[in-house]
PDB file of C-alpha atoms and ligand atoms in Angstrom:
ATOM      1  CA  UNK X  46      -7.247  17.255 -23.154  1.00 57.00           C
ATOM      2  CA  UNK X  47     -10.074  14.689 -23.869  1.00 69.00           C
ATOM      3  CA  UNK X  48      -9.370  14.548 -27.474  1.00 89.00           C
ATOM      4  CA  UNK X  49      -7.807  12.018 -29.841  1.00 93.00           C
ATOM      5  CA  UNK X  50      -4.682  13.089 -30.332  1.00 92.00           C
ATOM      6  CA  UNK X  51      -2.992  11.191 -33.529  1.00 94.00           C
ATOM      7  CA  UNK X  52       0.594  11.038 -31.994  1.00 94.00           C
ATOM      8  CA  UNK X  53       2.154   9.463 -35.435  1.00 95.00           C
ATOM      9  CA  UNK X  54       1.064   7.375 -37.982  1.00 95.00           C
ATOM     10  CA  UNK X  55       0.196   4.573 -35.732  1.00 97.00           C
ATOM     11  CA  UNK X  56      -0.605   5.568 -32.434  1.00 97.00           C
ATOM     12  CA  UNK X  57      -3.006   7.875 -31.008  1.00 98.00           C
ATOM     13  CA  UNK X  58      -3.189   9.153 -27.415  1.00 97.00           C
ATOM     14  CA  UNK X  59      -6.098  10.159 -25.081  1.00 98.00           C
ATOM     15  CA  UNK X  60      -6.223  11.650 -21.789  1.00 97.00           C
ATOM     16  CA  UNK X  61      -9.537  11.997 -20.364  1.00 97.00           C
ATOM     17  CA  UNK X  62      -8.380  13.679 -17.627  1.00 96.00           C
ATOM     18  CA  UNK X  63      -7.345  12.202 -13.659  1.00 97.00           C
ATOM     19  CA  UNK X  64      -7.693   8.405 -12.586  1.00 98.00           C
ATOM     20  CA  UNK X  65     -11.149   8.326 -11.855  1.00 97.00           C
ATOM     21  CA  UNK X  66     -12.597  10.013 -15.407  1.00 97.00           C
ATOM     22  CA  UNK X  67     -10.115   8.304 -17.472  1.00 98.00           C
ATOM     23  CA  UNK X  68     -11.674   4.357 -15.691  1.00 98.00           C
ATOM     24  CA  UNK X  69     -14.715   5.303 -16.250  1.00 97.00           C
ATOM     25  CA  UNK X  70     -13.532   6.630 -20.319  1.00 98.00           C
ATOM     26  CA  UNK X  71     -12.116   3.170 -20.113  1.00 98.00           C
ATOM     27  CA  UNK X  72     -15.161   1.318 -19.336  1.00 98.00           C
ATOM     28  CA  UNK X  73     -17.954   3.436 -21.845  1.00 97.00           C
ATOM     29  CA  UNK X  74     -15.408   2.861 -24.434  1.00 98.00           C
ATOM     30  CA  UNK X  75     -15.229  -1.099 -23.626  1.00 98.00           C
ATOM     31  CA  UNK X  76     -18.894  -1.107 -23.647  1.00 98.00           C
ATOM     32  CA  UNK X  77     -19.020   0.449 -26.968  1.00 98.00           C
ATOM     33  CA  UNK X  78     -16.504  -1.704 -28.911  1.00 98.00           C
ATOM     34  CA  UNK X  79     -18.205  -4.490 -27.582  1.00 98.00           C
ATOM     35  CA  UNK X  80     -22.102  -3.174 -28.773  1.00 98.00           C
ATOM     36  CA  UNK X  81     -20.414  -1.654 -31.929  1.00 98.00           C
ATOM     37  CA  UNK X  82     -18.751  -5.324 -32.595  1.00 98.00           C
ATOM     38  CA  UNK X  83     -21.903  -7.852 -31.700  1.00 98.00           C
ATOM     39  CA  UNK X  84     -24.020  -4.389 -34.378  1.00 98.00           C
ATOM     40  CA  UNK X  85     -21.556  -5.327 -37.330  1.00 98.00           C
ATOM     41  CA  UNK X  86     -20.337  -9.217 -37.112  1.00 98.00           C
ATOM     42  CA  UNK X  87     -22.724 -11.006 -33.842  1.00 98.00           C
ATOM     43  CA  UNK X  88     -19.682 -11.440 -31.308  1.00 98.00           C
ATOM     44  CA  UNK X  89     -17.156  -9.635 -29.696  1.00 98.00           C
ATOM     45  CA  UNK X  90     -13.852 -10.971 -28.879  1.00 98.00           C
ATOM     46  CA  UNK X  91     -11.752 -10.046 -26.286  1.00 98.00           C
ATOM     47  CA  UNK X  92      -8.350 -10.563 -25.009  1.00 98.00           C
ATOM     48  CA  UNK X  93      -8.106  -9.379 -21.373  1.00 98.00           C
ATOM     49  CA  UNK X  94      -4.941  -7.951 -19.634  1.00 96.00           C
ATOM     50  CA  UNK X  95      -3.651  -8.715 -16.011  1.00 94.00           C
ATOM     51  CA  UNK X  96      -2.837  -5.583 -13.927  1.00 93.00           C
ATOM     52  CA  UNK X  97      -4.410  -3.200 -11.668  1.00 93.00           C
ATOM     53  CA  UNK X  98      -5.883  -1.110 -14.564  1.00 95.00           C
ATOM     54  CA  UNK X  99      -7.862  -3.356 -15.975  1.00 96.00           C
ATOM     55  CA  UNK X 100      -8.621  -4.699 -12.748  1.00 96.00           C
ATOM     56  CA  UNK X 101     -10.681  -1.016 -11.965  1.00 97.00           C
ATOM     57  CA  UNK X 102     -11.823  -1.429 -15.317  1.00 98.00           C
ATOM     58  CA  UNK X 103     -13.400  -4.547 -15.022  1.00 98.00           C
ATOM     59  CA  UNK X 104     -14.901  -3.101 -11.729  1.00 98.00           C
ATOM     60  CA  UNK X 105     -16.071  -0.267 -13.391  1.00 98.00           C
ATOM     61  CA  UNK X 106     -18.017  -2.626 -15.992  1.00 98.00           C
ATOM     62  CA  UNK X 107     -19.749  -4.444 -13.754  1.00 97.00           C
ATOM     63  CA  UNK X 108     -21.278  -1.635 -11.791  1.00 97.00           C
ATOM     64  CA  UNK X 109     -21.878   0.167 -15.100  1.00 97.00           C
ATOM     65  CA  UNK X 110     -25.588   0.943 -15.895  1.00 95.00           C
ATOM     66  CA  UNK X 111     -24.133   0.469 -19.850  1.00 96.00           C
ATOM     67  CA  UNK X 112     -23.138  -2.758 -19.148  1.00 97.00           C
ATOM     68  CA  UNK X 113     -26.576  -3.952 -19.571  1.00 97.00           C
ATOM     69  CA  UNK X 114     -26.667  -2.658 -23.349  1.00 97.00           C
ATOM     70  CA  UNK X 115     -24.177  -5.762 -24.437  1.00 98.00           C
ATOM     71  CA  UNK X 116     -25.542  -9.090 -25.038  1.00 98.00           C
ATOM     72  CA  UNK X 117     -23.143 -11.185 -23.296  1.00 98.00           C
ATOM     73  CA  UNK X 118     -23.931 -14.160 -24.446  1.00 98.00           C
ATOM     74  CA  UNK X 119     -22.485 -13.270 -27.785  1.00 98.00           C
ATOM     75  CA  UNK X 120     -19.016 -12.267 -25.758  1.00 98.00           C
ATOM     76  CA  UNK X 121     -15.589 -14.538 -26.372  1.00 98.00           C
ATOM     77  CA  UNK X 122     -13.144 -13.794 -23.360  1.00 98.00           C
ATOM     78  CA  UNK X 123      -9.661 -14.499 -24.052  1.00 98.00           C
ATOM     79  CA  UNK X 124      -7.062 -13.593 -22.047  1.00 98.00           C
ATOM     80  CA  UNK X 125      -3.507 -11.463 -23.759  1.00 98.00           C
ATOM     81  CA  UNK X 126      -0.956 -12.930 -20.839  1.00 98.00           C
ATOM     82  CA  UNK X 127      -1.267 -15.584 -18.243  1.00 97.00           C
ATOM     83  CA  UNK X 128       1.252 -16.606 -15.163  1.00 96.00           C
ATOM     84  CA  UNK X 129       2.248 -19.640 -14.823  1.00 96.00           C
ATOM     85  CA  UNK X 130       0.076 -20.993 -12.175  1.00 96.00           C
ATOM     86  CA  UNK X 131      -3.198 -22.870 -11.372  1.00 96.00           C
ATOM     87  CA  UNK X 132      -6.367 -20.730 -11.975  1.00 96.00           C
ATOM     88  CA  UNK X 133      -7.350 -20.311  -8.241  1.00 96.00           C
ATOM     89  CA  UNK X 134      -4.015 -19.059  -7.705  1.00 97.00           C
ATOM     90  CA  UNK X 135      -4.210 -15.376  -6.527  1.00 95.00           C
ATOM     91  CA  UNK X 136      -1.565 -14.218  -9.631  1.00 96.00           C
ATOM     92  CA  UNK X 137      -3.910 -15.546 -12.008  1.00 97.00           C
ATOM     93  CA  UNK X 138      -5.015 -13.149 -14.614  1.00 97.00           C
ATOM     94  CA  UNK X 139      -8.089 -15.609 -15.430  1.00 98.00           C
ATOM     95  CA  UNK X 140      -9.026 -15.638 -11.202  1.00 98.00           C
ATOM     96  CA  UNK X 141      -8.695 -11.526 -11.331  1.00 98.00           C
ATOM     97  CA  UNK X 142     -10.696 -11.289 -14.120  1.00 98.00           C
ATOM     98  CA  UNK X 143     -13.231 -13.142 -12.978  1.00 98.00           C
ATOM     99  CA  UNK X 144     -13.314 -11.885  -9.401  1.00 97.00           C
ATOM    100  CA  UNK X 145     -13.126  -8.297 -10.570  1.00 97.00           C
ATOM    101  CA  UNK X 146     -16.651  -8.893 -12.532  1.00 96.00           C
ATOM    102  CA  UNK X 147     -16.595 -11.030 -15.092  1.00 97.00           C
ATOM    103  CA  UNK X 148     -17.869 -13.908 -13.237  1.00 97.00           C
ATOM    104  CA  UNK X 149     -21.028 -11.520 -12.492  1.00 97.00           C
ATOM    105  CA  UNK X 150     -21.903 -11.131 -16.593  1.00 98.00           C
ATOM    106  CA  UNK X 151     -24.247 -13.716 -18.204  1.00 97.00           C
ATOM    107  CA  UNK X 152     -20.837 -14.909 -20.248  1.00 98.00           C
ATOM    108  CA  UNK X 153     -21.776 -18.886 -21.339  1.00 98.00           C
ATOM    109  CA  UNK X 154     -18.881 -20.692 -19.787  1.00 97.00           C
ATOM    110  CA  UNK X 155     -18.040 -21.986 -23.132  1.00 98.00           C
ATOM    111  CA  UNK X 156     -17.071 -18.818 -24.427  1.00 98.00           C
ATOM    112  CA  UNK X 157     -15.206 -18.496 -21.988  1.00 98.00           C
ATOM    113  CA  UNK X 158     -11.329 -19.368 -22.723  1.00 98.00           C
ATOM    114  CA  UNK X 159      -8.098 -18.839 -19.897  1.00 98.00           C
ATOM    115  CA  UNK X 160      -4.974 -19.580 -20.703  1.00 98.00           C
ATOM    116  CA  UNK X 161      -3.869 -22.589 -19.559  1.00 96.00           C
ATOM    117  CA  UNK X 162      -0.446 -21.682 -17.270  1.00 94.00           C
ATOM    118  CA  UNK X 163       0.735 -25.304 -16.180  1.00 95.00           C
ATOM    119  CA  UNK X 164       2.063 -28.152 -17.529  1.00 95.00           C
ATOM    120  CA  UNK X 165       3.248 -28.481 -20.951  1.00 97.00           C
ATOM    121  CA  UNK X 166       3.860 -24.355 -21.906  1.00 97.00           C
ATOM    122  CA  UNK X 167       4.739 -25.199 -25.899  1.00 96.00           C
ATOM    123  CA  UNK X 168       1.384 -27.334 -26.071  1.00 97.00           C
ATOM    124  CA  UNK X 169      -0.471 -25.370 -24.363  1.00 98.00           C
ATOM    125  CA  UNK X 170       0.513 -22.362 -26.554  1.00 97.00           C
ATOM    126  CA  UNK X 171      -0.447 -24.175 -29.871  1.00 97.00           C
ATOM    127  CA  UNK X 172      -4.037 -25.091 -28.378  1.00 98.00           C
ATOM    128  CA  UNK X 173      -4.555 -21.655 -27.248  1.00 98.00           C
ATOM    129  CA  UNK X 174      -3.828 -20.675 -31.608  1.00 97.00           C
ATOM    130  CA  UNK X 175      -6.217 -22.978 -31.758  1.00 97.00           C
ATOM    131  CA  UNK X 176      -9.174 -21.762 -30.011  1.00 97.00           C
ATOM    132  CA  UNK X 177      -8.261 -18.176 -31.127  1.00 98.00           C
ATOM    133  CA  UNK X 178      -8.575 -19.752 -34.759  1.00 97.00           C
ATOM    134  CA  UNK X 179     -11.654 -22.143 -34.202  1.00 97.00           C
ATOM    135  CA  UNK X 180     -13.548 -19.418 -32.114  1.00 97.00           C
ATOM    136  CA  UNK X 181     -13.256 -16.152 -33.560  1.00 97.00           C
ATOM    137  CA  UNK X 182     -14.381 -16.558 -36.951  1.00 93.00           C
ATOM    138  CA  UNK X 183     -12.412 -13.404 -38.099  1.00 93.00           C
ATOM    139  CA  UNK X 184      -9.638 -14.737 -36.767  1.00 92.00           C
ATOM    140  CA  UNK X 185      -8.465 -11.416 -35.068  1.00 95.00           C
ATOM    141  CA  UNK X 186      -9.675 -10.336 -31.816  1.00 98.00           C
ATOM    142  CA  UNK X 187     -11.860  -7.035 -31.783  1.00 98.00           C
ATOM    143  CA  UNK X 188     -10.228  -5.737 -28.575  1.00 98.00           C
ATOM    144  CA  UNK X 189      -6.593  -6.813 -27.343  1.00 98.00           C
ATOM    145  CA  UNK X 190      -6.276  -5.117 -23.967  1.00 98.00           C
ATOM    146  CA  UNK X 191      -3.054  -3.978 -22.628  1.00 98.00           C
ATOM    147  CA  UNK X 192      -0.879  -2.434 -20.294  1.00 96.00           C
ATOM    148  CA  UNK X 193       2.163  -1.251 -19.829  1.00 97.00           C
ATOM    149  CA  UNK X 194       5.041  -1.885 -17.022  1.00 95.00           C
ATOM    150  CA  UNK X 195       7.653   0.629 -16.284  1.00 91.00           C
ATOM    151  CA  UNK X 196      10.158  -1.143 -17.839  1.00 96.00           C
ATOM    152  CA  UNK X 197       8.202  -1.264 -20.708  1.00 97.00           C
ATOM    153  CA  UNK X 198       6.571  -4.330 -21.282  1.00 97.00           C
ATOM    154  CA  UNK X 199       3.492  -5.191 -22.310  1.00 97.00           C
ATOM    155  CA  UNK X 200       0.920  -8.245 -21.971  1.00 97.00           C
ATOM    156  CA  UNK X 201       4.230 -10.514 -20.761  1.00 97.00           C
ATOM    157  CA  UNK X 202       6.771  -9.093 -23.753  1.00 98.00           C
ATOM    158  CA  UNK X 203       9.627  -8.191 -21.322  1.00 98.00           C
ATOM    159  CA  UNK X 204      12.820  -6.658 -22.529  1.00 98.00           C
ATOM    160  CA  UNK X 205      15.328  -8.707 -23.798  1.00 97.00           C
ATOM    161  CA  UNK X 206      13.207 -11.986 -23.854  1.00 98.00           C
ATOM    162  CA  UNK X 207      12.562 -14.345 -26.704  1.00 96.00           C
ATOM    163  CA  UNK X 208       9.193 -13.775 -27.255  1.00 97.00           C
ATOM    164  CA  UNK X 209      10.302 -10.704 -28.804  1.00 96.00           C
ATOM    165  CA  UNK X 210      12.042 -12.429 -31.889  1.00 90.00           C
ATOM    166  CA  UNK X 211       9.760 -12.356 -35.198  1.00 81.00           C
ATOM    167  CA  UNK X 212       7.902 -16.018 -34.503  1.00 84.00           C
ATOM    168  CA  UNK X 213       5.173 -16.620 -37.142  1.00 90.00           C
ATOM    169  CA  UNK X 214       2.829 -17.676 -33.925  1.00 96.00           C
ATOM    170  CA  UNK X 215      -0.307 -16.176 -32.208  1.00 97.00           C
ATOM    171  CA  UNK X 216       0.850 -17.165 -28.695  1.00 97.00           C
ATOM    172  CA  UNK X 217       4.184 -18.384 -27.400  1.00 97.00           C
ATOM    173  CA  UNK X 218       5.411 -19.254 -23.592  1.00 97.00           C
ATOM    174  CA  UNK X 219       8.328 -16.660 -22.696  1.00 97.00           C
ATOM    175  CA  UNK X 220      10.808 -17.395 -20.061  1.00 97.00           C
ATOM    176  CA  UNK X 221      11.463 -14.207 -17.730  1.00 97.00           C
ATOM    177  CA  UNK X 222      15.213 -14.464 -16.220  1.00 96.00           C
ATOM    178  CA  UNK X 223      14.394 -10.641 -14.417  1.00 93.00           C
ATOM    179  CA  UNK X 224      11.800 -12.156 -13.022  1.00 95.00           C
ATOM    180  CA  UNK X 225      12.767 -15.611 -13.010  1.00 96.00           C
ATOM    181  CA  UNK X 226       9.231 -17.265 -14.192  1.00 96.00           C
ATOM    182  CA  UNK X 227       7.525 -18.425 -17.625  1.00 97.00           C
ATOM    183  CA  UNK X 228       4.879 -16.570 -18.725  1.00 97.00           C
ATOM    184  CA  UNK X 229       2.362 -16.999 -21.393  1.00 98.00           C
ATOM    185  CA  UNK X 230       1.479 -14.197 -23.658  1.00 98.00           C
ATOM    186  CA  UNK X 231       0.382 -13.507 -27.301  1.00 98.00           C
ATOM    187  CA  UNK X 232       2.597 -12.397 -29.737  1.00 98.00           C
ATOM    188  CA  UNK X 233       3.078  -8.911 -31.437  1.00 97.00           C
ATOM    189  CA  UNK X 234       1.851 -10.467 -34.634  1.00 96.00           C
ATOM    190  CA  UNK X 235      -1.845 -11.263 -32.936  1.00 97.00           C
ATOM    191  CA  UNK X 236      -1.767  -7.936 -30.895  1.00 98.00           C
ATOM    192  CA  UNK X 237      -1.044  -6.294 -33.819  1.00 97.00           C
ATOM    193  CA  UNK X 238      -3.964  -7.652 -36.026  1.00 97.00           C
ATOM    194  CA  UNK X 239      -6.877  -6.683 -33.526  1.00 98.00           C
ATOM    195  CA  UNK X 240      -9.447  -4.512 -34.946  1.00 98.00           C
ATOM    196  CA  UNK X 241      -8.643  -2.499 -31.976  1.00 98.00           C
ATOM    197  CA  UNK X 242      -5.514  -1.931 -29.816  1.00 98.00           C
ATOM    198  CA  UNK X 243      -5.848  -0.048 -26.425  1.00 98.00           C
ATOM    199  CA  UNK X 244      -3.029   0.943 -24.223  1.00 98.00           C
ATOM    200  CA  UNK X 245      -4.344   1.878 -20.642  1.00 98.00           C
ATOM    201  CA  UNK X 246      -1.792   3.259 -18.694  1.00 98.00           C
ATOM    202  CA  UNK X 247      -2.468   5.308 -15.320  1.00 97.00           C
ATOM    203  CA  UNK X 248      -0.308   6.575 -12.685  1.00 96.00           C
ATOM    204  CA  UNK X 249       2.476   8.832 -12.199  1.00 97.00           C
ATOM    205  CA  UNK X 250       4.963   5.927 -12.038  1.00 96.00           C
ATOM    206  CA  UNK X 251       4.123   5.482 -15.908  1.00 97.00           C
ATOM    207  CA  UNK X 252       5.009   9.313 -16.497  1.00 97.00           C
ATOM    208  CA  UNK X 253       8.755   8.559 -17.755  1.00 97.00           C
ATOM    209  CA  UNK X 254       8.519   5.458 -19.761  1.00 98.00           C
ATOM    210  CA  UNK X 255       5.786   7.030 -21.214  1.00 98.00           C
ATOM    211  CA  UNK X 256       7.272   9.959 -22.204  1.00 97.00           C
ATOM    212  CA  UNK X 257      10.613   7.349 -23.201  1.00 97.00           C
ATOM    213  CA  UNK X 258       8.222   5.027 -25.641  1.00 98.00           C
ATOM    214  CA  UNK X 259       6.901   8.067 -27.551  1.00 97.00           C
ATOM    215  CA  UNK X 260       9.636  10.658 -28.040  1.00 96.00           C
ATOM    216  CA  UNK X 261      12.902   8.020 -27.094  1.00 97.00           C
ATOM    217  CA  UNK X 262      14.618   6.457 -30.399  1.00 97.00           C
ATOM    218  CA  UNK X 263      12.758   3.192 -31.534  1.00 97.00           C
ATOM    219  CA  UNK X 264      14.255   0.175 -29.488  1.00 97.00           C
ATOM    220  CA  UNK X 265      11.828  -2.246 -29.079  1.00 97.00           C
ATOM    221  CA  UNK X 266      14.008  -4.511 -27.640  1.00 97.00           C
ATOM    222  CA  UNK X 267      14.790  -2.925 -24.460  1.00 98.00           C
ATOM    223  CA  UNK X 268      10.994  -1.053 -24.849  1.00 98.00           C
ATOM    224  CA  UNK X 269       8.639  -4.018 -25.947  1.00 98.00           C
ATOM    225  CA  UNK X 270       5.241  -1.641 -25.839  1.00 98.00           C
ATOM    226  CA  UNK X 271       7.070   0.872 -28.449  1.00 98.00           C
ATOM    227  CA  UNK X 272       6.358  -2.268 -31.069  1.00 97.00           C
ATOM    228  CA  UNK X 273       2.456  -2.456 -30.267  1.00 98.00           C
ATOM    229  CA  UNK X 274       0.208  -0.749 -33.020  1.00 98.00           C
ATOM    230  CA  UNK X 275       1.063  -0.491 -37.219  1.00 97.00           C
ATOM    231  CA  UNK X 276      -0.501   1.947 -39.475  1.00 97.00           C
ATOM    232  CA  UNK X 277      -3.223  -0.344 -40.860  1.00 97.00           C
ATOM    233  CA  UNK X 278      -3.899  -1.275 -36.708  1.00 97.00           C
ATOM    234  CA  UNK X 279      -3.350   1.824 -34.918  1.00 97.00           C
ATOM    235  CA  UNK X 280      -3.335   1.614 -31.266  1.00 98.00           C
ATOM    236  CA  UNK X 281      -4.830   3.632 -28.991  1.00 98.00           C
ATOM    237  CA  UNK X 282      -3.339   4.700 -25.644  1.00 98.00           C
ATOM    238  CA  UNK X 283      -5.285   5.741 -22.910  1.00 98.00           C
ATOM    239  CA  UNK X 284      -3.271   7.684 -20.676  1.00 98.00           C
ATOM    240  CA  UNK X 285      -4.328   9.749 -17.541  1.00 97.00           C
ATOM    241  CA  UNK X 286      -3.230  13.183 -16.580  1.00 97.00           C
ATOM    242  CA  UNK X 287      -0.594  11.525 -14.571  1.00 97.00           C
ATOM    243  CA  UNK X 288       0.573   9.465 -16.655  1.00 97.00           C
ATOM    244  CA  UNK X 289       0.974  12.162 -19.600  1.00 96.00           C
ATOM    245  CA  UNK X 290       2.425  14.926 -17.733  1.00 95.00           C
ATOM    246  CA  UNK X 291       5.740  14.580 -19.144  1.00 96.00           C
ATOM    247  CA  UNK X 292       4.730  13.458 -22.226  1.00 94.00           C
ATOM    248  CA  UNK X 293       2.586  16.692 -22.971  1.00 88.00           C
ATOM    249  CA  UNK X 294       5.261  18.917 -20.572  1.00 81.00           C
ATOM    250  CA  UNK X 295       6.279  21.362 -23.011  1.00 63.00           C
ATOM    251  CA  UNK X 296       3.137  21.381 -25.152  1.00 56.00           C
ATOM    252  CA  UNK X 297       0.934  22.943 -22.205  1.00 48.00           C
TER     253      UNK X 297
HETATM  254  C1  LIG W 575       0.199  -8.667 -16.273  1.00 54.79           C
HETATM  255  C2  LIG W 575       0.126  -7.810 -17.493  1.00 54.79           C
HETATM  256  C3  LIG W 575       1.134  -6.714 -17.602  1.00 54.79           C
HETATM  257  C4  LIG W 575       0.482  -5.434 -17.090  1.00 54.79           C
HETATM  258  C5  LIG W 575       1.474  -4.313 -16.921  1.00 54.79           C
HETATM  259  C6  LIG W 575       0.840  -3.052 -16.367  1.00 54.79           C
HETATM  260  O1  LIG W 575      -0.181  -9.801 -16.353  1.00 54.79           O
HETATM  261  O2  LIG W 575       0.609  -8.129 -15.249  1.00 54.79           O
HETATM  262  O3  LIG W 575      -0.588  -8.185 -18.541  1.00 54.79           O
HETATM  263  O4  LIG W 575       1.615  -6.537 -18.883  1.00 54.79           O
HETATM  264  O5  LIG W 575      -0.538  -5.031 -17.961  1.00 54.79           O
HETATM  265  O6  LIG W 575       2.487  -4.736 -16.052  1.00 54.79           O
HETATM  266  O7  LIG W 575       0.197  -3.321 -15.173  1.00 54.79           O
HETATM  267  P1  LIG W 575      -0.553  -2.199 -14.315  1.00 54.79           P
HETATM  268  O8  LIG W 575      -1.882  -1.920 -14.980  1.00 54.79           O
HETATM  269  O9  LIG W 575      -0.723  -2.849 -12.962  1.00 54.79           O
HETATM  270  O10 LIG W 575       0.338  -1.019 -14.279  1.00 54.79           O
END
């Protein structure tokens, strides 16, 4: 099932098949948003996720033949969640980023943007609206990556946090009480304005919640991801055979 499948009016599903074909779907489709992006307006901008999926992606790009077909000096890398920590720390979704490749690509450190995780959270949201606004001309990012937890967050929208309340910002600091730790993360309103929207979720563990977000009553309060994608910004969720088995059960 390698097909787009257009689940309902704003969300489509592909599964390119196990864990190692659906990375490497993952990575030739990054590659081509980004070539397709820098073709129609000269830059691509990016908002990067934390988690191991991304983290195989980002592998994936970096040893990628393709990867030589983007200019990356016309890249902006933004990041769509950040821990609350210094960048060398080992949680850091700016450090993983960068270790996992990123730090290998001819990306001018000046388009290069973390999210700041310490000090003042509030401020530190505001200048991060900032940059989006000054940086990316369009004002909307041409690639928000996500992923998904199985509890059903995504970027750092956790159930039951106030993030989740309609904010009129880009980016906001959310305090996790399951977890016990602020987190910074953009807002549903910015996800939900990128030119494109991509879900990757992998792994058997995702199977249920997956299968919960799609067919389950709307409740995006206990299931943050079921909020990501509209009909004029469809997202697209990248799913491996794993991860859509129950999903796809009864439909063979
Ligand atoms: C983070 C994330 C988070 C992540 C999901 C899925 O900073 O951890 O942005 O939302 O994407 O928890 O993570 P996996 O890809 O590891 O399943």
């Amino acid at each position: 099932m390698d097909k787009v499948i257009a689940f309902d009016e704003r969300r489509d599903v592909i599964v390119p098949g196990d864990y190692k074909t659906t990375i490497r779907y993952c990575v030739e489709l990054f590659l081509k948003i980004a070539q397709d992006a820098i073709k129609d307006h000269g830059y691509f901008a990016v908002a990067l996720s934390g988690g191991s999926t991304p983290k195989a992606i980002f592998h994936g790009i970096l040893a990628s033949e393709q990867k030589d077909l983007v200019d990356w000096s016309r890249v902006l890398l933004f990041w769509s969640d950040e821990r609350c920590v210094p960048h060398s720390h080992p949680d850091s979704n700016y450090r993983m980023a960068m270790e996992s490749g990123f730090s290998k690509l001819p990306i001018p450190k000046e388009n290069i943007f973390p999210i700041e995780g310490e000090g003042d959270l509030e401020v530190n949201a505001k200048n991060y609206e900032k940059l989006i606004r000054e940086k990316i001309p369009s004002k909307t990012f041409d690639l928000v990556m996500l992923g998904m937890g199985d509890d059903g967050h995504t970027a750092s929208l956790f159930p039951k946090t106030h993030a989740l309340h309609p904010n009129e910002r880009l980016v906001v600091p959310n305090f996790l009480p399951q977890k016990d730790v602020w987190r910074m993360t953009l807002t549903f309103d910015c996800i939900n304005s990128a030119r494109n929207i991509i879900l990757y979720v992998l792994g058997a563990n995702k199977a249920k919640m997956v299968k919960q977000v799609f067919t389950g009553p709307y409740d995006p309060d206990t299931y943050p991801v079921q909020r990501v994608g509209t009909a004029a910004h469809m997202a697209l969720w990248i799913l491996d055979n794993d991860a859509a088995d129950d999903l796809f059960k009864d439909k063979g």
